[in-house]
PDB file of C-alpha atoms in Angstrom:
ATOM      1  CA  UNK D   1     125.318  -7.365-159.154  1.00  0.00           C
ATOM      2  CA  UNK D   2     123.475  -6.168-156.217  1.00  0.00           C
ATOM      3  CA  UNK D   3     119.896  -5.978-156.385  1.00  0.00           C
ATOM      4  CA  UNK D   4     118.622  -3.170-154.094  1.00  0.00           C
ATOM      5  CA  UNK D   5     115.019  -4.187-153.834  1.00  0.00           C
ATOM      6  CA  UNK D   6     115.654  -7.918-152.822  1.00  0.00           C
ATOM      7  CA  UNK D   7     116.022  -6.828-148.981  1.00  0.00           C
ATOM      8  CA  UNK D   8     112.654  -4.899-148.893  1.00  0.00           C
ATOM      9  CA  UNK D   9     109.076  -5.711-148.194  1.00  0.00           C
ATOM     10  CA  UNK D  10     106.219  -4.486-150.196  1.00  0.00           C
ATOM     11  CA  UNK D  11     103.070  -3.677-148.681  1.00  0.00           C
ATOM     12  CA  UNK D  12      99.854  -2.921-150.680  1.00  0.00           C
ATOM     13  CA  UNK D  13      98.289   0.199-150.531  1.00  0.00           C
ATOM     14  CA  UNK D  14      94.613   1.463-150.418  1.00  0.00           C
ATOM     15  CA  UNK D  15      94.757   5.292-152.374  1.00  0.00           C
ATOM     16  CA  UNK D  16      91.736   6.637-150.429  1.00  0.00           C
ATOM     17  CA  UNK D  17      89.806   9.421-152.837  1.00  0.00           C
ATOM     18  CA  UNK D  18      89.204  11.984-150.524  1.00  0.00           C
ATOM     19  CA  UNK D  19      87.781  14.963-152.849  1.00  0.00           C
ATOM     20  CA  UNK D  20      88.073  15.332-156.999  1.00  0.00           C
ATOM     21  CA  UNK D  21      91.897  15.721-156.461  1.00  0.00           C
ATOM     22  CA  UNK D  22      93.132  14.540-152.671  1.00  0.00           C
ATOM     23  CA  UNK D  23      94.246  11.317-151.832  1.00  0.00           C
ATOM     24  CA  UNK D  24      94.572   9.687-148.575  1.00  0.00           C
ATOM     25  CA  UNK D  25      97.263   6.431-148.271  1.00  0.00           C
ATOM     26  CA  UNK D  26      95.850   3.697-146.181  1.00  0.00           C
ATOM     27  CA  UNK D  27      97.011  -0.328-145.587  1.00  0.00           C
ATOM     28  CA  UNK D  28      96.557  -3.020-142.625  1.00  0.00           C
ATOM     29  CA  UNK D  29      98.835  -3.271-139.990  1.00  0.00           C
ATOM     30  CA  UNK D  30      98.895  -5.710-136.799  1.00  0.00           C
ATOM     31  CA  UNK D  31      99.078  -4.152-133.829  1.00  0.00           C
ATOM     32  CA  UNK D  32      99.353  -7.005-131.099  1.00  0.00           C
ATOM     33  CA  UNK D  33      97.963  -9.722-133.383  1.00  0.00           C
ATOM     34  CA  UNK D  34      94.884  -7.384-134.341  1.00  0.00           C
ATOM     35  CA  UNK D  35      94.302  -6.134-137.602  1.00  0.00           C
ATOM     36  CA  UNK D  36      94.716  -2.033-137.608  1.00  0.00           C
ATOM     37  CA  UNK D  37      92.959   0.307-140.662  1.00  0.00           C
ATOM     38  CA  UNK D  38      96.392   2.334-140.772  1.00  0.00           C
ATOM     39  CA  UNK D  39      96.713   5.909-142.744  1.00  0.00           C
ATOM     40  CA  UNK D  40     100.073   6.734-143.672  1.00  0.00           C
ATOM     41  CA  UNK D  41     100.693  10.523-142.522  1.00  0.00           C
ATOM     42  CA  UNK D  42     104.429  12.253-144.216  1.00  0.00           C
ATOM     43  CA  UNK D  43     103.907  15.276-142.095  1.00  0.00           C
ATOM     44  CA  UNK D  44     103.103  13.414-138.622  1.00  0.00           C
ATOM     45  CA  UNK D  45     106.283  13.402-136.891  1.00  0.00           C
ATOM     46  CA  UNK D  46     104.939  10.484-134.469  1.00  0.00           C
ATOM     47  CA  UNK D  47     102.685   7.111-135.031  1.00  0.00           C
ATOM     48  CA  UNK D  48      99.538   7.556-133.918  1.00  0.00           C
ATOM     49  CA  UNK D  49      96.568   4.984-132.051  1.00  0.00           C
ATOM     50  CA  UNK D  50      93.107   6.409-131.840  1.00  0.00           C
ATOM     51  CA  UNK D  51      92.370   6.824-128.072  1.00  0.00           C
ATOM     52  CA  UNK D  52      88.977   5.206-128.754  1.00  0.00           C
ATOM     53  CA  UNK D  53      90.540   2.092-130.143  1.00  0.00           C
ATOM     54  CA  UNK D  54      92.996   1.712-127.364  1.00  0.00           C
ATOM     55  CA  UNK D  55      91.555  -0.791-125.556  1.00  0.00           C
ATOM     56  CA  UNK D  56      90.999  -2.881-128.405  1.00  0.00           C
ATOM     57  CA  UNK D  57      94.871  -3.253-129.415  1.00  0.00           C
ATOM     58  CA  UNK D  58      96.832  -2.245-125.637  1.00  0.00           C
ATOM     59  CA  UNK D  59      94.572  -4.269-123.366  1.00  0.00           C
ATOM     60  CA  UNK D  60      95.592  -3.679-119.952  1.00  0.00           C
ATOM     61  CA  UNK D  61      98.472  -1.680-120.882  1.00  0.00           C
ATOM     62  CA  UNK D  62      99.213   1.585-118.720  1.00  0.00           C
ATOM     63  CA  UNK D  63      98.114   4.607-120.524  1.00  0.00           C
ATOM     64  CA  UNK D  64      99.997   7.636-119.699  1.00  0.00           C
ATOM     65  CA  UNK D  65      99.471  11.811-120.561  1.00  0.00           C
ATOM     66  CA  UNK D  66     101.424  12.619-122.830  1.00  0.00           C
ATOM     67  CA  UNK D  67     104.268  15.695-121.604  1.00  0.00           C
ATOM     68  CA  UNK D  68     105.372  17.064-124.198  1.00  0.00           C
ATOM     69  CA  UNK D  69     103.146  19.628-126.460  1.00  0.00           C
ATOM     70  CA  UNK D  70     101.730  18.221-129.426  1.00  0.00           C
ATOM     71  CA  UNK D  71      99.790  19.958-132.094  1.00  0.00           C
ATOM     72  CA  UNK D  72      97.873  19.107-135.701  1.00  0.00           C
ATOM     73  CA  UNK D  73      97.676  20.892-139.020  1.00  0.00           C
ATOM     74  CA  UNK D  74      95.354  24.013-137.863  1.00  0.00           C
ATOM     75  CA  UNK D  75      94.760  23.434-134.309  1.00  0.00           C
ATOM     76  CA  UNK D  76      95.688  24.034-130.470  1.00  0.00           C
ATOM     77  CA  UNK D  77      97.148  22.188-128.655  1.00  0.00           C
ATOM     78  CA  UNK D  78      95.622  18.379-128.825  1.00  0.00           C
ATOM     79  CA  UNK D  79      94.907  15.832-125.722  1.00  0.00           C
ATOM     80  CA  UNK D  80      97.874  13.717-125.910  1.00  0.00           C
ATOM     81  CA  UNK D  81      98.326  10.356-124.245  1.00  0.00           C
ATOM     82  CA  UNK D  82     101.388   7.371-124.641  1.00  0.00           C
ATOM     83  CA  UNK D  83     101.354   4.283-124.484  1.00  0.00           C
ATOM     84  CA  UNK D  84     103.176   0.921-125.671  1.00  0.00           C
ATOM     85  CA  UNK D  85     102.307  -1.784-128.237  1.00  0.00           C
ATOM     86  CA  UNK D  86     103.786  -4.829-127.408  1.00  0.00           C
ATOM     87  CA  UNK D  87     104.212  -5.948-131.358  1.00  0.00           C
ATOM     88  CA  UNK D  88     102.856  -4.113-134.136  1.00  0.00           C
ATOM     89  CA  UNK D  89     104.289  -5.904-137.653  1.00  0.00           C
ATOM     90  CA  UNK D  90     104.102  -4.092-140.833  1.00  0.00           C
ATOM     91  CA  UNK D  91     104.572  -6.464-143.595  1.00  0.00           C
ATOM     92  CA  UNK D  92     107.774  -8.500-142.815  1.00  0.00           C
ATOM     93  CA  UNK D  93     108.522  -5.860-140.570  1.00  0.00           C
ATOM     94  CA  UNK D  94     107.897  -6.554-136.582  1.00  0.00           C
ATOM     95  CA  UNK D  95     108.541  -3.554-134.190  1.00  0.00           C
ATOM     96  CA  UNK D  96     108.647  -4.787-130.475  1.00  0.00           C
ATOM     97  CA  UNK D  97     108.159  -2.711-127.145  1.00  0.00           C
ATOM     98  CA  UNK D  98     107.098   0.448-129.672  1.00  0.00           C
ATOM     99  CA  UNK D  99     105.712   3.940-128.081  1.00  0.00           C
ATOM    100  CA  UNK D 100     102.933   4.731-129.895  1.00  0.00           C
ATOM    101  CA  UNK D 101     100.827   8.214-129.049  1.00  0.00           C
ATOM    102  CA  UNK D 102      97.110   8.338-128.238  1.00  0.00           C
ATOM    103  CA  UNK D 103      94.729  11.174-129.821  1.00  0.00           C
ATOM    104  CA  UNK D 104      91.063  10.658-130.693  1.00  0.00           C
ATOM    105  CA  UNK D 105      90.518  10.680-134.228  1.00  0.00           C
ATOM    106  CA  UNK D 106      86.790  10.732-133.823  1.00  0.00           C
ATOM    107  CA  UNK D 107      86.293  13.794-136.009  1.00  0.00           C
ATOM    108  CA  UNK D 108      88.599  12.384-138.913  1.00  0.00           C
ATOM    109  CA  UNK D 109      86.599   9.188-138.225  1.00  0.00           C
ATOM    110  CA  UNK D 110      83.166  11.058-138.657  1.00  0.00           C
ATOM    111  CA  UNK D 111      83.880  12.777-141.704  1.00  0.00           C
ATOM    112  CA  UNK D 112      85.631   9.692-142.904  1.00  0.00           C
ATOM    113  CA  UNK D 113      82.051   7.631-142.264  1.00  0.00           C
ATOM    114  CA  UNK D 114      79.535  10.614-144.018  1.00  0.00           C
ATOM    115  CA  UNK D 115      82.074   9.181-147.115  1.00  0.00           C
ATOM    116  CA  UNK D 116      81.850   5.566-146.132  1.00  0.00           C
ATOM    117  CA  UNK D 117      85.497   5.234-146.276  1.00  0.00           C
ATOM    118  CA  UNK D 118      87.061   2.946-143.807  1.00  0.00           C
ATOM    119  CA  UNK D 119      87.751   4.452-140.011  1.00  0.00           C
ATOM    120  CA  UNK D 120      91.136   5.237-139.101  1.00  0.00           C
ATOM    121  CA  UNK D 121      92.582   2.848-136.560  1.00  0.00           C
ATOM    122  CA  UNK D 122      96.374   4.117-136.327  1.00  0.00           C
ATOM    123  CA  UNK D 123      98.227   7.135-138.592  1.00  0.00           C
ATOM    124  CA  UNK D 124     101.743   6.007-139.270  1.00  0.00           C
ATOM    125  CA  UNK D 125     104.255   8.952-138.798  1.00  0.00           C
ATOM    126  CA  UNK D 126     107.445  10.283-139.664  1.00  0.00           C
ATOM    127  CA  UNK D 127     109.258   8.570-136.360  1.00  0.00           C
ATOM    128  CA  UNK D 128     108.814   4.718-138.033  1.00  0.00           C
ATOM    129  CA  UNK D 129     108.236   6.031-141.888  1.00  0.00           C
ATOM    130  CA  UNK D 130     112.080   7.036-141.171  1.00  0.00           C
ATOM    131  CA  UNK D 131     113.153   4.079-139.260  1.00  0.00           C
ATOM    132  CA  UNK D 132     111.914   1.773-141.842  1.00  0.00           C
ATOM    133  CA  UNK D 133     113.685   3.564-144.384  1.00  0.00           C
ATOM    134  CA  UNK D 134     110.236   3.877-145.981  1.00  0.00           C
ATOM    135  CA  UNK D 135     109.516   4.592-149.633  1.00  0.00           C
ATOM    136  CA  UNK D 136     105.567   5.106-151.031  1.00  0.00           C
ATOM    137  CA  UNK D 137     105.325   4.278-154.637  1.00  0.00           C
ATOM    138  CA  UNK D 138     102.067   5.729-155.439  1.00  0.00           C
ATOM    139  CA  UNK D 139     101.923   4.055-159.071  1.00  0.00           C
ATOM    140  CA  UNK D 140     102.707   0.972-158.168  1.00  0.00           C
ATOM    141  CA  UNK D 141     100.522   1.427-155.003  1.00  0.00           C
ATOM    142  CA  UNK D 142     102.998  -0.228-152.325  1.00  0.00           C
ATOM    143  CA  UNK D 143     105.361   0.985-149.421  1.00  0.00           C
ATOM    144  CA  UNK D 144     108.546  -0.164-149.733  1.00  0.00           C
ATOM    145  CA  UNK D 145     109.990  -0.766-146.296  1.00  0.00           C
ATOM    146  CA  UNK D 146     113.741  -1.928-145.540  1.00  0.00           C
TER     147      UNK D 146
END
């Protein structure tokens, strides 16, 4: 009998109490070797890097506006920049050569600090949530990544 869960990693997650009934999702990832406070974000339809951080987990690498319009939950239009991440490895799970989008989070971080929650390094989106044929169990507080 097959086992479906044997081929998966489990990564632990953080349930972040936001107000007296929100939740945000949070774990570590490694983004070039460096460990990355990462929020996970259903309704993002890209992976996210905090501009500010960028030259803490790119380096030298090029940073590039981003074309195409991008917008948040209640906003215009934001300041959008790409950019690659040579490794970023979630879990077992190691994504190579992986455009990643560039946005300041400062504000999120702010509020996020008046709380003394952790700051937001990277959001992880819809584009690898997808790709990783990701599941969130929230009692068991893990993602389940194939």
């Amino acid at each position: 009998m097959y086992c479906w869960h044997l081929n998966m990693n489990h990564i632990p997650l953080e349930l972040i109490h936001i107000e007296p009934d929100g939740f945000h999702v949070m774990f570590h990832a490694s983004v070039n070797g460096l460990k990355a406070n990462t929020l996970i974000d259903t309704g993002a339809s890209k992976t996210i890097l905090d501009f500010s951080r960028a030259a803490h987990y790119l380096g030298d690498m090029e940073i590039k506006p981003f074309s195409k319009l991008f917008t948040g939950v209640g906003s215009n239009q934001i300041k959008t920049y790409i950019s690659k991440i040579h490794t970023m490895r979630i879990g077992q799970k190691e994504f190579s050569n992986l455009d990643v989008l560039l946005i300041d989070l400062a504000a999120i971080n702010q509020t996020y600090a008046i709380y003394d929650l952790p700051r937001i390094d990277m959001v992880l989106g819809g584009d690898l949530l997808v790709q990783m044929k990701a599941l969130i169990d929230y009692p068991g507080k893990k993602l389940i990544v194939h």
